[in-house]
PDB file of C-alpha atoms and ligand atoms in Angstrom:
ATOM      1  CA  MET A 273     120.439  89.441 205.483  1.00  0.00           C
ATOM      2  CA  SER A 274     121.960  86.239 206.754  1.00  0.00           C
ATOM      3  CA  GLU A 275     120.483  82.814 206.079  1.00  0.00           C
ATOM      4  CA  PRO A 276     117.824  81.854 208.607  1.00  0.00           C
ATOM      5  CA  GLN A 277     119.036  79.223 211.028  1.00  0.00           C
ATOM      6  CA  HIS A 278     117.840  75.668 210.398  1.00  0.00           C
ATOM      7  CA  ALA A 279     117.783  72.764 212.768  1.00  0.00           C
ATOM      8  CA  TYR A 280     120.466  70.223 211.835  1.00  0.00           C
ATOM      9  CA  ALA A 281     119.634  67.444 209.376  1.00  0.00           C
ATOM     10  CA  TRP A 282     119.757  64.862 212.186  1.00  0.00           C
ATOM     11  CA  GLN A 283     117.048  66.703 214.135  1.00  0.00           C
ATOM     12  CA  MET A 284     114.224  66.434 211.619  1.00  0.00           C
ATOM     13  CA  ALA A 285     112.211  63.950 213.717  1.00  0.00           C
ATOM     14  CA  GLN A 286     112.126  66.359 216.665  1.00  0.00           C
ATOM     15  CA  TRP A 287     111.455  69.285 214.342  1.00  0.00           C
ATOM     16  CA  GLN A 288     108.455  67.497 212.865  1.00  0.00           C
ATOM     17  CA  ASP A 289     107.172  66.619 216.345  1.00  0.00           C
ATOM     18  CA  VAL A 290     107.157  70.288 217.243  1.00  0.00           C
ATOM     19  CA  GLN A 291     105.593  71.213 213.908  1.00  0.00           C
ATOM     20  CA  LYS A 292     102.699  68.862 214.651  1.00  0.00           C
ATOM     21  CA  GLN A 293     102.126  70.552 217.997  1.00  0.00           C
ATOM     22  CA  ILE A 294     102.254  73.979 216.396  1.00  0.00           C
ATOM     23  CA  ARG A 295      99.802  73.061 213.641  1.00  0.00           C
ATOM     24  CA  ALA A 296      97.400  71.543 216.160  1.00  0.00           C
ATOM     25  CA  GLU A 297      97.880  74.670 218.304  1.00  0.00           C
ATOM     26  CA  ARG A 298      98.875  72.398 221.146  1.00  0.00           C
ATOM     27  CA  LEU A 299     102.311  73.808 221.815  1.00  0.00           C
ATOM     28  CA  PRO A 300     102.684  73.855 225.618  1.00  0.00           C
ATOM     29  CA  HIS A 301     104.106  76.876 227.388  1.00  0.00           C
ATOM     30  CA  ALA A 302     107.359  75.129 228.288  1.00  0.00           C
ATOM     31  CA  LEU A 303     109.625  72.821 226.285  1.00  0.00           C
ATOM     32  CA  LEU A 304     112.611  70.909 227.623  1.00  0.00           C
ATOM     33  CA  LEU A 305     115.209  69.922 225.030  1.00  0.00           C
ATOM     34  CA  SER A 306     117.303  67.209 226.637  1.00  0.00           C
ATOM     35  CA  GLY A 307     120.164  64.992 225.545  1.00  0.00           C
ATOM     36  CA  PRO A 308     123.966  64.756 225.522  1.00  0.00           C
ATOM     37  CA  SER A 309     126.011  67.913 224.991  1.00  0.00           C
ATOM     38  CA  ALA A 310     127.475  68.934 221.628  1.00  0.00           C
ATOM     39  CA  ILE A 311     124.741  67.443 219.443  1.00  0.00           C
ATOM     40  CA  GLY A 312     123.088  70.746 218.479  1.00  0.00           C
ATOM     41  CA  LYS A 313     120.198  71.212 220.927  1.00  0.00           C
ATOM     42  CA  LEU A 314     120.928  74.917 221.340  1.00  0.00           C
ATOM     43  CA  ARG A 315     120.899  75.448 217.597  1.00  0.00           C
ATOM     44  CA  PHE A 316     117.551  73.630 217.434  1.00  0.00           C
ATOM     45  CA  ALA A 317     116.179  75.892 220.171  1.00  0.00           C
ATOM     46  CA  GLN A 318     117.399  79.040 218.405  1.00  0.00           C
ATOM     47  CA  ALA A 319     116.005  77.896 215.065  1.00  0.00           C
ATOM     48  CA  LEU A 320     112.674  77.128 216.731  1.00  0.00           C
ATOM     49  CA  ALA A 321     112.579  80.508 218.465  1.00  0.00           C
ATOM     50  CA  ALA A 322     113.272  82.311 215.183  1.00  0.00           C
ATOM     51  CA  TYR A 323     110.624  80.167 213.488  1.00  0.00           C
ATOM     52  CA  LEU A 324     107.969  80.962 216.069  1.00  0.00           C
ATOM     53  CA  LEU A 325     108.720  84.678 215.993  1.00  0.00           C
ATOM     54  CA  CYS A 326     108.890  84.891 212.192  1.00  0.00           C
ATOM     55  CA  GLU A 327     106.018  86.653 210.410  1.00  0.00           C
ATOM     56  CA  SER A 328     106.007  84.279 207.426  1.00  0.00           C
ATOM     57  CA  PRO A 329     107.900  81.090 208.254  1.00  0.00           C
ATOM     58  CA  GLY A 330     108.480  78.334 205.692  1.00  0.00           C
ATOM     59  CA  GLU A 331     108.153  74.631 206.417  1.00  0.00           C
ATOM     60  CA  LEU A 332     111.635  74.166 207.828  1.00  0.00           C
ATOM     61  CA  ALA A 333     112.822  77.535 209.037  1.00  0.00           C
ATOM     62  CA  ALA A 334     112.088  81.200 209.630  1.00  0.00           C
ATOM     63  CA  CYS A 335     111.975  83.296 206.436  1.00  0.00           C
ATOM     64  CA  GLY A 336     115.102  85.293 207.249  1.00  0.00           C
ATOM     65  CA  GLN A 337     113.562  88.390 205.626  1.00  0.00           C
ATOM     66  CA  CYS A 338     110.784  89.801 207.783  1.00  0.00           C
ATOM     67  CA  ARG A 339     111.111  92.474 210.436  1.00  0.00           C
ATOM     68  CA  SER A 340     111.095  89.856 213.154  1.00  0.00           C
ATOM     69  CA  CYS A 341     113.901  87.876 211.500  1.00  0.00           C
ATOM     70  CA  HIS A 342     115.945  91.080 211.185  1.00  0.00           C
ATOM     71  CA  PHE A 343     115.563  91.682 214.906  1.00  0.00           C
ATOM     72  CA  GLN A 344     116.468  88.084 215.568  1.00  0.00           C
ATOM     73  CA  SER A 345     119.604  88.187 213.440  1.00  0.00           C
ATOM     74  CA  ASP A 346     121.071  91.107 215.353  1.00  0.00           C
ATOM     75  CA  ALA A 347     119.952  89.655 218.693  1.00  0.00           C
ATOM     76  CA  SER A 348     117.645  92.569 219.474  1.00  0.00           C
ATOM     77  CA  HIS A 349     114.185  91.007 219.259  1.00  0.00           C
ATOM     78  CA  PRO A 350     111.955  92.667 221.873  1.00  0.00           C
ATOM     79  CA  ASP A 351     109.923  89.461 222.296  1.00  0.00           C
ATOM     80  CA  PHE A 352     112.899  87.171 222.831  1.00  0.00           C
ATOM     81  CA  ARG A 353     115.182  86.588 225.808  1.00  0.00           C
ATOM     82  CA  GLU A 354     118.118  84.216 225.907  1.00  0.00           C
ATOM     83  CA  ILE A 355     119.475  83.401 229.340  1.00  0.00           C
ATOM     84  CA  SER A 356     122.735  81.599 230.059  1.00  0.00           C
ATOM     85  CA  PRO A 357     125.443  82.062 232.698  1.00  0.00           C
ATOM     86  CA  GLU A 358     127.009  85.517 232.462  1.00  0.00           C
ATOM     87  CA  GLU A 359     130.583  85.677 231.259  1.00  0.00           C
ATOM     88  CA  GLY A 360     133.042  84.136 233.686  1.00  0.00           C
ATOM     89  CA  LYS A 361     130.243  82.496 235.702  1.00  0.00           C
ATOM     90  CA  ARG A 362     129.102  78.914 235.769  1.00  0.00           C
ATOM     91  CA  GLN A 363     125.640  79.530 237.159  1.00  0.00           C
ATOM     92  CA  ILE A 364     122.639  81.457 235.941  1.00  0.00           C
ATOM     93  CA  GLY A 365     121.935  84.248 238.438  1.00  0.00           C
ATOM     94  CA  VAL A 366     118.608  84.427 240.243  1.00  0.00           C
ATOM     95  CA  ASP A 367     118.222  88.040 239.070  1.00  0.00           C
ATOM     96  CA  GLN A 368     118.482  86.930 235.471  1.00  0.00           C
ATOM     97  CA  VAL A 369     115.482  84.658 235.975  1.00  0.00           C
ATOM     98  CA  ARG A 370     113.523  87.181 238.072  1.00  0.00           C
ATOM     99  CA  SER A 371     113.771  89.694 235.242  1.00  0.00           C
ATOM    100  CA  LEU A 372     111.596  87.300 233.223  1.00  0.00           C
ATOM    101  CA  GLN A 373     108.540  88.040 235.305  1.00  0.00           C
ATOM    102  CA  HIS A 374     108.478  91.588 234.010  1.00  0.00           C
ATOM    103  CA  PHE A 375     109.178  90.417 230.469  1.00  0.00           C
ATOM    104  CA  SER A 376     106.394  87.841 230.425  1.00  0.00           C
ATOM    105  CA  ALA A 377     103.872  90.291 231.888  1.00  0.00           C
ATOM    106  CA  GLN A 378     104.247  92.543 228.828  1.00  0.00           C
ATOM    107  CA  HIS A 379     102.292  92.095 225.620  1.00  0.00           C
ATOM    108  CA  ALA A 380     104.128  90.799 222.593  1.00  0.00           C
ATOM    109  CA  HIS A 381     105.193  93.564 220.231  1.00  0.00           C
ATOM    110  CA  ARG A 382     103.462  91.900 217.334  1.00  0.00           C
ATOM    111  CA  ASP A 383      99.669  91.565 217.588  1.00  0.00           C
ATOM    112  CA  GLY A 384      98.835  88.020 218.581  1.00  0.00           C
ATOM    113  CA  GLY A 385     102.532  87.159 218.499  1.00  0.00           C
ATOM    114  CA  ARG A 386     104.448  85.003 220.942  1.00  0.00           C
ATOM    115  CA  LYS A 387     107.196  85.844 223.357  1.00  0.00           C
ATOM    116  CA  LEU A 388     110.027  83.406 223.826  1.00  0.00           C
ATOM    117  CA  VAL A 389     112.511  82.703 226.562  1.00  0.00           C
ATOM    118  CA  LEU A 390     115.449  80.383 225.968  1.00  0.00           C
ATOM    119  CA  ILE A 391     117.413  79.143 228.981  1.00  0.00           C
ATOM    120  CA  HIS A 392     120.624  77.137 228.539  1.00  0.00           C
ATOM    121  CA  PRO A 393     121.936  75.058 230.068  1.00  0.00           C
ATOM    122  CA  ALA A 394     119.008  74.662 232.435  1.00  0.00           C
ATOM    123  CA  GLU A 395     121.135  72.721 234.947  1.00  0.00           C
ATOM    124  CA  ALA A 396     123.139  75.919 235.510  1.00  0.00           C
ATOM    125  CA  MET A 397     120.298  77.122 237.741  1.00  0.00           C
ATOM    126  CA  ASN A 398     120.767  76.468 241.460  1.00  0.00           C
ATOM    127  CA  ALA A 399     117.764  75.714 243.697  1.00  0.00           C
ATOM    128  CA  ASN A 400     117.073  79.410 244.326  1.00  0.00           C
ATOM    129  CA  THR A 401     117.103  80.253 240.673  1.00  0.00           C
ATOM    130  CA  ALA A 402     115.077  77.199 239.735  1.00  0.00           C
ATOM    131  CA  ASN A 403     112.437  78.183 242.287  1.00  0.00           C
ATOM    132  CA  ALA A 404     112.275  81.673 240.834  1.00  0.00           C
ATOM    133  CA  LEU A 405     111.738  80.052 237.445  1.00  0.00           C
ATOM    134  CA  LEU A 406     108.979  77.855 238.882  1.00  0.00           C
ATOM    135  CA  LYS A 407     107.103  80.986 239.889  1.00  0.00           C
ATOM    136  CA  THR A 408     107.179  82.064 236.263  1.00  0.00           C
ATOM    137  CA  LEU A 409     106.037  78.611 235.173  1.00  0.00           C
ATOM    138  CA  GLU A 410     103.234  78.501 237.712  1.00  0.00           C
ATOM    139  CA  GLU A 411     101.648  81.585 236.261  1.00  0.00           C
ATOM    140  CA  PRO A 412     101.974  80.887 232.588  1.00  0.00           C
ATOM    141  CA  ALA A 413     101.730  84.299 231.003  1.00  0.00           C
ATOM    142  CA  SER A 414      99.737  83.671 227.881  1.00  0.00           C
ATOM    143  CA  GLY A 415     101.790  83.739 224.741  1.00  0.00           C
ATOM    144  CA  THR A 416     105.162  83.165 226.402  1.00  0.00           C
ATOM    145  CA  LEU A 417     106.973  79.991 225.441  1.00  0.00           C
ATOM    146  CA  LEU A 418     109.841  78.861 227.607  1.00  0.00           C
ATOM    147  CA  ILE A 419     112.495  76.668 225.997  1.00  0.00           C
ATOM    148  CA  LEU A 420     114.923  74.954 228.348  1.00  0.00           C
ATOM    149  CA  VAL A 421     118.018  73.230 226.991  1.00  0.00           C
ATOM    150  CA  SER A 422     119.637  70.643 229.233  1.00  0.00           C
ATOM    151  CA  HIS A 423     122.572  68.253 228.846  1.00  0.00           C
ATOM    152  CA  SER A 424     121.694  66.658 232.133  1.00  0.00           C
ATOM    153  CA  SER A 425     117.957  66.886 232.695  1.00  0.00           C
ATOM    154  CA  SER A 426     118.022  64.439 235.629  1.00  0.00           C
ATOM    155  CA  GLN A 427     119.702  67.229 237.611  1.00  0.00           C
ATOM    156  CA  LEU A 428     116.706  69.535 237.173  1.00  0.00           C
ATOM    157  CA  LEU A 429     114.056  69.878 239.849  1.00  0.00           C
ATOM    158  CA  ALA A 430     111.324  67.317 239.225  1.00  0.00           C
ATOM    159  CA  THR A 431     108.791  70.119 239.534  1.00  0.00           C
ATOM    160  CA  ILE A 432     110.396  71.872 236.576  1.00  0.00           C
ATOM    161  CA  ARG A 433     110.654  68.743 234.462  1.00  0.00           C
ATOM    162  CA  SER A 434     107.020  67.868 235.050  1.00  0.00           C
ATOM    163  CA  ARG A 435     105.848  71.242 233.750  1.00  0.00           C
ATOM    164  CA  CYS A 436     107.665  70.916 230.445  1.00  0.00           C
ATOM    165  CA  LEU A 437     106.999  68.917 227.338  1.00  0.00           C
ATOM    166  CA  GLN A 438     110.236  66.991 226.930  1.00  0.00           C
ATOM    167  CA  LEU A 439     111.892  66.613 223.540  1.00  0.00           C
ATOM    168  CA  SER A 440     114.681  64.035 223.728  1.00  0.00           C
ATOM    169  CA  PHE A 441     117.743  64.145 221.515  1.00  0.00           C
ATOM    170  CA  GLY A 442     119.953  61.065 221.403  1.00  0.00           C
ATOM    171  CA  ILE A 443     123.327  60.507 219.777  1.00  0.00           C
ATOM    172  CA  PRO A 444     122.441  61.084 216.131  1.00  0.00           C
ATOM    173  CA  SER A 445     122.927  58.466 213.446  1.00  0.00           C
ATOM    174  CA  PRO A 446     126.316  58.602 211.667  1.00  0.00           C
ATOM    175  CA  GLU A 447     124.403  58.340 208.395  1.00  0.00           C
ATOM    176  CA  LEU A 448     123.290  61.902 209.005  1.00  0.00           C
ATOM    177  CA  THR A 449     126.259  63.373 210.843  1.00  0.00           C
ATOM    178  CA  GLU A 450     129.070  61.962 208.690  1.00  0.00           C
ATOM    179  CA  PRO A 451     128.129  63.825 205.487  1.00  0.00           C
ATOM    180  CA  TRP A 452     127.850  67.051 207.476  1.00  0.00           C
ATOM    181  CA  LEU A 453     131.253  66.630 209.085  1.00  0.00           C
ATOM    182  CA  ARG A 454     132.814  65.413 205.837  1.00  0.00           C
ATOM    183  CA  ASP A 455     131.759  68.669 204.161  1.00  0.00           C
ATOM    184  CA  TYR A 456     133.456  70.544 206.972  1.00  0.00           C
ATOM    185  CA  VAL A 457     136.745  68.625 207.218  1.00  0.00           C
ATOM    186  CA  GLY A 458     136.904  67.638 203.541  1.00  0.00           C
ATOM    187  CA  ASP A 459     137.528  63.939 204.111  1.00  0.00           C
ATOM    188  CA  GLN A 460     135.193  60.999 204.749  1.00  0.00           C
ATOM    189  CA  ALA A 461     137.621  58.787 206.668  1.00  0.00           C
ATOM    190  CA  MET A 462     138.660  61.637 208.913  1.00  0.00           C
ATOM    191  CA  ALA A 463     135.022  62.530 209.576  1.00  0.00           C
ATOM    192  CA  GLN A 464     134.473  58.933 210.713  1.00  0.00           C
ATOM    193  CA  ARG A 465     137.513  58.985 212.985  1.00  0.00           C
ATOM    194  CA  LEU A 466     136.587  62.327 214.528  1.00  0.00           C
ATOM    195  CA  LEU A 467     133.036  61.149 215.207  1.00  0.00           C
ATOM    196  CA  ALA A 468     134.333  57.955 216.794  1.00  0.00           C
ATOM    197  CA  GLU A 469     136.677  59.975 218.984  1.00  0.00           C
ATOM    198  CA  ALA A 470     133.836  62.263 220.063  1.00  0.00           C
ATOM    199  CA  GLY A 471     131.434  59.433 220.879  1.00  0.00           C
ATOM    200  CA  GLY A 472     129.210  60.252 217.922  1.00  0.00           C
ATOM    201  CA  ARG A 473     128.552  63.845 218.992  1.00  0.00           C
ATOM    202  CA  PRO A 474     128.948  65.916 215.822  1.00  0.00           C
ATOM    203  CA  LEU A 475     129.718  69.321 217.347  1.00  0.00           C
ATOM    204  CA  ALA A 476     132.293  67.785 219.682  1.00  0.00           C
ATOM    205  CA  ALA A 477     133.884  66.075 216.677  1.00  0.00           C
ATOM    206  CA  ARG A 478     134.083  69.369 214.813  1.00  0.00           C
ATOM    207  CA  GLN A 479     135.661  70.952 217.879  1.00  0.00           C
ATOM    208  CA  VAL A 480     138.344  68.269 218.015  1.00  0.00           C
ATOM    209  CA  PHE A 481     139.139  69.026 214.399  1.00  0.00           C
ATOM    210  CA  ASP A 482     139.225  72.803 214.932  1.00  0.00           C
ATOM    211  CA  ASP A 483     141.444  72.647 218.011  1.00  0.00           C
ATOM    212  CA  ASP A 484     143.831  69.994 216.905  1.00  0.00           C
ATOM    213  CA  GLY A 485     143.794  70.939 213.243  1.00  0.00           C
ATOM    214  CA  LEU A 486     145.162  74.433 213.743  1.00  0.00           C
ATOM    215  CA  ALA A 487     147.804  73.602 216.333  1.00  0.00           C
ATOM    216  CA  SER A 488     149.110  70.603 214.381  1.00  0.00           C
ATOM    217  CA  ARG A 489     149.219  72.511 211.125  1.00  0.00           C
ATOM    218  CA  GLU A 490     151.349  75.221 212.681  1.00  0.00           C
ATOM    219  CA  ARG A 491     153.623  72.551 214.112  1.00  0.00           C
ATOM    220  CA  PHE A 492     153.892  71.018 210.664  1.00  0.00           C
ATOM    221  CA  ASP A 493     154.777  74.270 208.892  1.00  0.00           C
ATOM    222  CA  LYS A 494     157.345  75.265 211.513  1.00  0.00           C
ATOM    223  CA  GLY A 495     158.836  71.782 211.599  1.00  0.00           C
ATOM    224  CA  LEU A 496     159.318  71.756 207.836  1.00  0.00           C
ATOM    225  CA  MET A 497     161.310  74.978 207.956  1.00  0.00           C
ATOM    226  CA  ALA A 498     163.388  73.691 210.880  1.00  0.00           C
ATOM    227  CA  LEU A 499     164.057  70.558 208.847  1.00  0.00           C
ATOM    228  CA  VAL A 500     165.342  72.546 205.883  1.00  0.00           C
ATOM    229  CA  ASP A 501     167.437  74.736 208.180  1.00  0.00           C
ATOM    230  CA  GLY A 502     169.035  71.640 209.691  1.00  0.00           C
ATOM    231  CA  GLN A 503     167.566  72.267 213.155  1.00  0.00           C
ATOM    232  CA  ARG A 504     165.597  69.004 212.983  1.00  0.00           C
ATOM    233  CA  SER A 505     166.464  65.651 211.524  1.00  0.00           C
ATOM    234  CA  PRO A 506     163.842  63.908 209.379  1.00  0.00           C
ATOM    235  CA  LEU A 507     163.558  61.243 212.099  1.00  0.00           C
ATOM    236  CA  GLN A 508     162.928  63.820 214.833  1.00  0.00           C
ATOM    237  CA  PHE A 509     160.339  65.624 212.759  1.00  0.00           C
ATOM    238  CA  ALA A 510     158.528  62.376 211.909  1.00  0.00           C
ATOM    239  CA  GLU A 511     158.447  61.564 215.624  1.00  0.00           C
ATOM    240  CA  GLU A 512     156.947  64.981 216.394  1.00  0.00           C
ATOM    241  CA  MET A 513     154.167  64.546 213.851  1.00  0.00           C
ATOM    242  CA  LEU A 514     153.237  60.994 214.885  1.00  0.00           C
ATOM    243  CA  ASP A 515     150.277  62.074 217.013  1.00  0.00           C
ATOM    244  CA  ALA A 516     148.736  64.103 214.177  1.00  0.00           C
ATOM    245  CA  ASP A 517     146.311  62.529 211.731  1.00  0.00           C
ATOM    246  CA  ILE A 518     148.431  61.088 208.909  1.00  0.00           C
ATOM    247  CA  LEU A 519     145.880  61.896 206.212  1.00  0.00           C
ATOM    248  CA  GLN A 520     145.724  65.437 207.456  1.00  0.00           C
ATOM    249  CA  VAL A 521     149.525  65.739 207.400  1.00  0.00           C
ATOM    250  CA  LEU A 522     149.615  64.377 203.850  1.00  0.00           C
ATOM    251  CA  ASP A 523     146.852  66.815 202.865  1.00  0.00           C
ATOM    252  CA  TRP A 524     148.911  69.751 204.105  1.00  0.00           C
ATOM    253  CA  TRP A 525     151.987  68.390 202.384  1.00  0.00           C
ATOM    254  CA  VAL A 526     150.124  67.971 199.081  1.00  0.00           C
ATOM    255  CA  ALA A 527     148.623  71.464 199.363  1.00  0.00           C
ATOM    256  CA  ARG A 528     152.032  73.079 199.982  1.00  0.00           C
ATOM    257  CA  LEU A 529     153.705  71.222 197.116  1.00  0.00           C
ATOM    258  CA  LEU A 530     150.836  72.037 194.782  1.00  0.00           C
ATOM    259  CA  SER A 531     151.070  75.706 195.659  1.00  0.00           C
ATOM    260  CA  LEU A 532     154.867  75.696 195.139  1.00  0.00           C
ATOM    261  CA  SER A 533     154.486  73.944 191.824  1.00  0.00           C
ATOM    262  CA  ARG A 534     151.942  76.484 190.574  1.00  0.00           C
ATOM    263  CA  TYR A 535     154.199  79.273 191.766  1.00  0.00           C
ATOM    264  CA  GLN A 536     157.182  77.837 189.882  1.00  0.00           C
ATOM    265  CA  LEU A 537     155.369  77.002 186.674  1.00  0.00           C
ATOM    266  CA  ALA A 538     152.603  79.585 186.421  1.00  0.00           C
ATOM    267  CA  ASP A 539     153.762  82.326 188.780  1.00  0.00           C
ATOM    268  CA  GLN A 540     150.619  81.935 190.901  1.00  0.00           C
ATOM    269  CA  ALA A 541     150.577  83.387 194.412  1.00  0.00           C
ATOM    270  CA  LEU A 542     151.913  81.089 197.143  1.00  0.00           C
ATOM    271  CA  THR A 543     149.582  79.987 199.934  1.00  0.00           C
ATOM    272  CA  ALA A 544     152.468  80.513 202.388  1.00  0.00           C
ATOM    273  CA  GLU A 545     154.956  83.330 201.773  1.00  0.00           C
ATOM    274  CA  SER A 546     157.709  81.434 203.590  1.00  0.00           C
ATOM    275  CA  TRP A 547     157.764  78.991 200.683  1.00  0.00           C
ATOM    276  CA  ARG A 548     159.257  81.591 198.338  1.00  0.00           C
ATOM    277  CA  ARG A 549     162.678  80.272 199.335  1.00  0.00           C
ATOM    278  CA  PHE A 550     161.960  77.002 197.508  1.00  0.00           C
ATOM    279  CA  LYS A 551     161.526  78.661 194.126  1.00  0.00           C
ATOM    280  CA  SER A 552     164.941  77.492 192.918  1.00  0.00           C
ATOM    281  CA  LEU A 553     164.201  73.797 193.499  1.00  0.00           C
ATOM    282  CA  PRO A 554     163.904  71.810 190.258  1.00  0.00           C
ATOM    283  CA  ALA A 555     160.229  71.942 189.262  1.00  0.00           C
ATOM    284  CA  LYS A 556     160.417  68.340 188.087  1.00  0.00           C
ATOM    285  CA  SER A 557     161.520  67.141 191.530  1.00  0.00           C
ATOM    286  CA  VAL A 558     158.734  69.110 193.195  1.00  0.00           C
ATOM    287  CA  ILE A 559     156.179  67.466 190.919  1.00  0.00           C
ATOM    288  CA  GLY A 560     157.763  64.071 191.654  1.00  0.00           C
ATOM    289  CA  SER A 561     157.318  64.673 195.396  1.00  0.00           C
ATOM    290  CA  LEU A 562     153.763  65.808 194.796  1.00  0.00           C
ATOM    291  CA  GLU A 563     152.920  62.647 192.863  1.00  0.00           C
ATOM    292  CA  ARG A 564     154.367  60.397 195.573  1.00  0.00           C
ATOM    293  CA  ALA A 565     152.477  62.324 198.256  1.00  0.00           C
ATOM    294  CA  LEU A 566     149.214  61.926 196.344  1.00  0.00           C
ATOM    295  CA  LYS A 567     149.802  58.174 196.005  1.00  0.00           C
ATOM    296  CA  LEU A 568     150.496  57.817 199.722  1.00  0.00           C
ATOM    297  CA  ARG A 569     147.448  59.848 200.521  1.00  0.00           C
ATOM    298  CA  SER A 570     145.227  57.705 198.397  1.00  0.00           C
ATOM    299  CA  SER A 571     146.642  54.474 199.914  1.00  0.00           C
ATOM    300  CA  PHE A 572     145.972  55.738 203.422  1.00  0.00           C
ATOM    301  CA  SER A 573     142.471  56.889 202.611  1.00  0.00           C
ATOM    302  CA  ARG A 574     141.669  53.462 201.154  1.00  0.00           C
ATOM    303  CA  GLY A 575     142.674  52.031 204.511  1.00  0.00           C
ATOM    304  CA  VAL A 576     145.866  50.305 203.290  1.00  0.00           C
ATOM    305  CA  ALA A 577     147.893  49.399 206.385  1.00  0.00           C
ATOM    306  CA  LEU A 578     151.100  51.416 206.153  1.00  0.00           C
ATOM    307  CA  ASN A 579     153.633  52.261 208.813  1.00  0.00           C
ATOM    308  CA  LYS A 580     152.946  55.877 209.630  1.00  0.00           C
ATOM    309  CA  ARG A 581     156.379  56.544 211.106  1.00  0.00           C
ATOM    310  CA  LEU A 582     158.235  55.096 208.111  1.00  0.00           C
ATOM    311  CA  ILE A 583     156.069  57.041 205.683  1.00  0.00           C
ATOM    312  CA  LEU A 584     156.675  60.347 207.439  1.00  0.00           C
ATOM    313  CA  GLU A 585     160.401  59.672 207.773  1.00  0.00           C
ATOM    314  CA  GLY A 586     160.575  58.921 204.057  1.00  0.00           C
ATOM    315  CA  VAL A 587     158.699  62.078 203.070  1.00  0.00           C
ATOM    316  CA  PHE A 588     160.789  64.341 205.294  1.00  0.00           C
ATOM    317  CA  LEU A 589     164.102  62.709 204.381  1.00  0.00           C
ATOM    318  CA  GLU A 590     163.392  63.148 200.688  1.00  0.00           C
ATOM    319  CA  TRP A 591     162.496  66.800 201.180  1.00  0.00           C
ATOM    320  CA  ALA A 592     165.550  67.544 203.332  1.00  0.00           C
ATOM    321  CA  GLN A 593     167.842  65.940 200.742  1.00  0.00           C
ATOM    322  CA  LEU A 594     166.246  67.813 197.869  1.00  0.00           C
ATOM    323  CA  CYS A 595     166.661  71.137 199.670  1.00  0.00           C
ATOM    324  CA  GLN A 596     170.255  70.357 200.670  1.00  0.00           C
ATOM    325  CA  SER A 597     171.197  69.400 197.120  1.00  0.00           C
ATOM    326  CA  ARG A 598     170.115  72.859 196.018  1.00  0.00           C
ATOM    327  CA  ALA A 599     171.384  74.606 199.146  1.00  0.00           C
ATOM    328  CA  VAL A 600     168.036  76.327 199.720  1.00  0.00           C
ATOM    329  CA  ALA A 601     168.756  79.465 201.713  1.00  0.00           C
TER     330      ALA A 601
HETATM  331 ZN1   ZN B1893     110.819  85.908 209.098  1.00  0.00          ZN
END
């Protein structure tokens, strides 16, 4: 059984708002979760749906164990519908929304239980579709909760907005998002930079890291081999890596050297097979390079102003010379 989904740490205020409504049995039949994209509104909506369907929820999340949670985890809950544009389409189809009328007319499978409909993003409904949804809203089938998620709620029909209780999500505080992103990327300063680049939106920041991280790392590994094979000069390679995050590049460099060192000295498995060719390099020189890389890394992470280009040129030149001196094949 997988862990039940929680709302993110930066959404506790909204979570508690909803909890109050639930405890007072004042939860309306339609909620509108609005705010900028990539801050986790959909996750909040899914966690809330699981919570409301759960047979024995805790304070912060569904239990993850009951029959309802099992259904929910393999996306087969008979009392839950999630509607978003079908694959390859940008709009939610009117038929998708019309099918809700049948769904909400049925009784919940659990006695006294709720049924839930999650629609995201709500602005992907055109006027036709939105009107079909209004019909559903006008005849609130008892026990059905509609959760709309919108990145742009001003685009929704006013008649839809007015029927929903609106929960607003702003750009979350870095105090709460930084630790989360730091755990993911493994570096505080980089987490700060990514968040700044993404305008404070944590999921967008993580996406930047995922996209760029993988492509740049591949570029780095390939470039290093080209350097050793004499197909790139250290200056060219430094130029190529200038747009990558310097701390990230140094992290990769440290990780590769560490792995090589352990392979040479303790016969541990390499993290990259292609590095087997460096086995004959003097272990002492490899450790020397590793120590210098660690020092550079720590200077950069303390915010010491260093010339990125010169640093990279120095690192690559040293490595190329070391490999040439040993004629690494
Ligand atoms: Zn449960």
